[in-house]
Short mmCIF file of C-alpha atoms in Angstrom, two decimals:
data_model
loop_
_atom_site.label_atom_id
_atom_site.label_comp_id
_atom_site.label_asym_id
_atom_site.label_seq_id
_atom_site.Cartn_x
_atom_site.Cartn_y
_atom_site.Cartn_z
CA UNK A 1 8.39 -58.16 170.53
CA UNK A 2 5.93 -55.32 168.96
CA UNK A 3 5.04 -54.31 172.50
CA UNK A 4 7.84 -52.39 172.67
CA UNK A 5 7.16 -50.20 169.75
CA UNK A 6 3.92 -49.00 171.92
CA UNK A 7 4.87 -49.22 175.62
CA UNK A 8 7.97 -46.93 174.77
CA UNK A 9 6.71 -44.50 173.01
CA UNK A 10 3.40 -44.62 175.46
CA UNK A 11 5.83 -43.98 178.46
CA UNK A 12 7.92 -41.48 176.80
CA UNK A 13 4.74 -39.53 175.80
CA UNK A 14 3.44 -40.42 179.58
CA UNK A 15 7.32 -38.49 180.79
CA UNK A 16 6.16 -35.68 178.89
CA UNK A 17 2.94 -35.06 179.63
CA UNK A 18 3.86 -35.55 183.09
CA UNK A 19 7.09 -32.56 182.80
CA UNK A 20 4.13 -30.28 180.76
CA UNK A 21 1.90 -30.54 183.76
CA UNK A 22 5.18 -29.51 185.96
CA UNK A 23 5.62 -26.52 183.61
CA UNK A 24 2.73 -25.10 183.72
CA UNK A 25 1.73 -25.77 187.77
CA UNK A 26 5.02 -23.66 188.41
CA UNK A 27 4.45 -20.99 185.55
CA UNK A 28 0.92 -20.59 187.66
CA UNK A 29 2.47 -20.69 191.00
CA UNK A 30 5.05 -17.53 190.46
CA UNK A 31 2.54 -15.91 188.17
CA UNK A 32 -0.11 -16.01 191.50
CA UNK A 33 3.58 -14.76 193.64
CA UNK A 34 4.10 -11.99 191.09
CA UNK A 35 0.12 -10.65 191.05
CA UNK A 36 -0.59 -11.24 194.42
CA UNK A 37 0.89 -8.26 195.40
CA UNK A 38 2.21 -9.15 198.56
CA UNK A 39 6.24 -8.85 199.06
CA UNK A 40 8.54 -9.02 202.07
CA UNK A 41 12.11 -8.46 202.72
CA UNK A 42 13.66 -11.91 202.38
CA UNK A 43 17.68 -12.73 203.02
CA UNK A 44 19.88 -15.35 201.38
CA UNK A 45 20.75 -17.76 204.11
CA UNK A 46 22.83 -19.98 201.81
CA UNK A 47 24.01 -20.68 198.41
CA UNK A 48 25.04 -24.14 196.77
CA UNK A 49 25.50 -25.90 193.54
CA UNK A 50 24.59 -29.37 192.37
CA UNK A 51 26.10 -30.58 189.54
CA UNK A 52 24.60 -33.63 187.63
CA UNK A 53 26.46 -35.57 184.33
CA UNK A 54 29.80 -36.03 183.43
CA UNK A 55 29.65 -39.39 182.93
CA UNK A 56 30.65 -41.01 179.95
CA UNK A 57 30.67 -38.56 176.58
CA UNK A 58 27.84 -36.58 179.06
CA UNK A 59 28.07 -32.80 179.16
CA UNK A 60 28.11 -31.33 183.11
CA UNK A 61 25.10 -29.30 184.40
CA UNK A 62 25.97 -26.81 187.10
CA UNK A 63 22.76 -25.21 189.02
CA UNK A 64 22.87 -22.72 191.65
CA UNK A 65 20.38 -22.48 194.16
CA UNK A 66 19.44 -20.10 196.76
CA UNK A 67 17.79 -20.69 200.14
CA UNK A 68 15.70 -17.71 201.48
CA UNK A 69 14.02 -16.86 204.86
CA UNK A 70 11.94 -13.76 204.85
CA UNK A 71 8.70 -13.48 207.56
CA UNK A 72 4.73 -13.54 205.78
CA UNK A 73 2.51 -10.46 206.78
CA UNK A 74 0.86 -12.94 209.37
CA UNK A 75 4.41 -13.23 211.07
CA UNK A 76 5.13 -16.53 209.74
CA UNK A 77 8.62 -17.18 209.21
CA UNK A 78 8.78 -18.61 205.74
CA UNK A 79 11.75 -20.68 204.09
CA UNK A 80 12.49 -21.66 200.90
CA UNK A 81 15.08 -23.07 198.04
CA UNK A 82 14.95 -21.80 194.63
CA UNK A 83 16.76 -22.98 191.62
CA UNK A 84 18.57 -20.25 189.11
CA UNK A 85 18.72 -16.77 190.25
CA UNK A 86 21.50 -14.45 189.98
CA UNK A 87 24.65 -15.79 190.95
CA UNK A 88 25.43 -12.20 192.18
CA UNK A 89 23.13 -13.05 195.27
CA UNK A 90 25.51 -14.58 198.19
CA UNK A 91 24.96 -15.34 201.88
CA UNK A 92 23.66 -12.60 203.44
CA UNK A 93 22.26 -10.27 200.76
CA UNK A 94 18.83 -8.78 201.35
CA UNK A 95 16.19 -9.43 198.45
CA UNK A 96 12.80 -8.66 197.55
CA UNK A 97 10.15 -12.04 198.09
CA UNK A 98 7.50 -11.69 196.15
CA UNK A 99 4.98 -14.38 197.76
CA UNK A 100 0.96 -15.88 197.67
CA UNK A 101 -0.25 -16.15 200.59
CA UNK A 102 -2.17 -19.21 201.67
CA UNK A 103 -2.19 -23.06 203.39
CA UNK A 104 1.18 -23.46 201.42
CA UNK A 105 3.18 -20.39 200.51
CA UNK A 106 4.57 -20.03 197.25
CA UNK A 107 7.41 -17.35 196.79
CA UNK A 108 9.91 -16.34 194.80
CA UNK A 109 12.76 -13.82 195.15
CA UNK A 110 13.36 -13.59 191.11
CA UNK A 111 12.26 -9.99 190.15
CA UNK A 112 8.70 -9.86 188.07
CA UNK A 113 9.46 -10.64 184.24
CA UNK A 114 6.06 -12.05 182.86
CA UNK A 115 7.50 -11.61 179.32
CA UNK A 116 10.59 -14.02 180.14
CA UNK A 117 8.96 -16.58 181.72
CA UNK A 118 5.89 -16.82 179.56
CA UNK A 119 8.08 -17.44 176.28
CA UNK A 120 10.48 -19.69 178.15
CA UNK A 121 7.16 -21.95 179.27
CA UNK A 122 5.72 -21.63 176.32
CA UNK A 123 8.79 -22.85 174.56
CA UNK A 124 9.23 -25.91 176.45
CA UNK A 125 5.06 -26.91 176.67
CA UNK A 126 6.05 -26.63 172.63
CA UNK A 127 8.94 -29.18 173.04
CA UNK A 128 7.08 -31.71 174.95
CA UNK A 129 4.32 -30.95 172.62
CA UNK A 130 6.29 -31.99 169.21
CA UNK A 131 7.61 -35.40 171.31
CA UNK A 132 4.08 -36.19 172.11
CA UNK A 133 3.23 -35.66 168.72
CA UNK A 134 5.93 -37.87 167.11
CA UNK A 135 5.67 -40.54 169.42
CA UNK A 136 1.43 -41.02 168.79
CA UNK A 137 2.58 -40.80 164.69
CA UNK A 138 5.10 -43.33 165.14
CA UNK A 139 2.64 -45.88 166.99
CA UNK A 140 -0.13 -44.81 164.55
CA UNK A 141 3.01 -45.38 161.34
CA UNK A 142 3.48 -48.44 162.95
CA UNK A 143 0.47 -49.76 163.64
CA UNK A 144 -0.69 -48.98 160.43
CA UNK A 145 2.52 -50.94 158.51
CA UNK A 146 2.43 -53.87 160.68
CA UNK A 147 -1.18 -54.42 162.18
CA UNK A 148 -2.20 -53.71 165.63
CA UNK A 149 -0.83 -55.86 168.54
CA UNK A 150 -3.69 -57.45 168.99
CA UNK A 151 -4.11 -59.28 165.65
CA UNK A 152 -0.52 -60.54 165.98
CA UNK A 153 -1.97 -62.31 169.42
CA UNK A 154 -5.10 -63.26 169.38
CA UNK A 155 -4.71 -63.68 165.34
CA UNK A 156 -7.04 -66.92 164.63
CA UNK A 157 -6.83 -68.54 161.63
CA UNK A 158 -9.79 -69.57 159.71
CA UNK A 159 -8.57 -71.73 157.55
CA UNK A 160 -7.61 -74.23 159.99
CA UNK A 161 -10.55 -76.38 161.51
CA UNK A 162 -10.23 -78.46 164.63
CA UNK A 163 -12.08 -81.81 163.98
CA UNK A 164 -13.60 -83.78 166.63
#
């Protein structure tokens, strides 16, 4: 039964490492949009909500995303779904895409705000970095109270001799 004092805490650190790696792969990717300097007049071809909770005592999440079209300097017609934005943007509005250019394009039509988005990954790589760091205490609290896993297993006792 002790397993489960290390597998949990190993998968929920696992989860986290995981969402940090998320974080900071998409921080990168609209940093390289914003400083790549390339832009393009995109349009909003549709806008939707999901919603996800609600069940239970569960609070309800509402997102709003945004699909885009704009064409890439190499005539490319490029479209893509972004999460957030301004709910001001509706069908039809024209926006600014601020893209990277490459085998897979990575745009965005949020407007430039390296402050914003720098504190707001940094916060959450902080997050997941105080749950990483309480779940290795606990197994190192527990493992240190109660022995490793090992000796409870493979434990042999040497006071007890088989005779032949």
């Amino acid at each position: 039964m002790d397993v489960i004092f290390y597998v949990v805490p190993g998968l929920i650190m696992a989860r986290a490492l995981f969402m940090a790696h998320r974080v900071v792969r998409r921080w990168l990717q609209i940093r390289g949009a914003w400083n790549s300097g390339l832009t393009a007049e995109g349009r909003c071809l549709r806008t939707f909500t999901t919603v996800s909770g609600g069940h239970g005592d569960t609070s309800v999440r509402t997102t709003l995303h945004h699909v885009y079209e704009f064409i890439a300097h190499d005539g490319r017609v490029i479209r893509f779904e972004e999460d957030g934005g301004p709910a001001t943007t509706l069908e039809g509005d024209y926006v600014t895409v601020y893209y990277a250019d490459g085998r897979q394009v990575v745009a965005t039509a949020q407007a430039p705000s390296r402050a914003k988005q720098a504190v707001s990954a940094i916060g959450i790589l902080a997050f997941l970095g105080v749950v990483v760091v309480f779940c290795a205490g606990f197994v190192a609290a527990y493992s240190q109270t109660f022995g490793s896993y090992g000796d409870f297993v493979f434990s042999v006792d040497s006071q007890t001799s088989v005779a032949p």
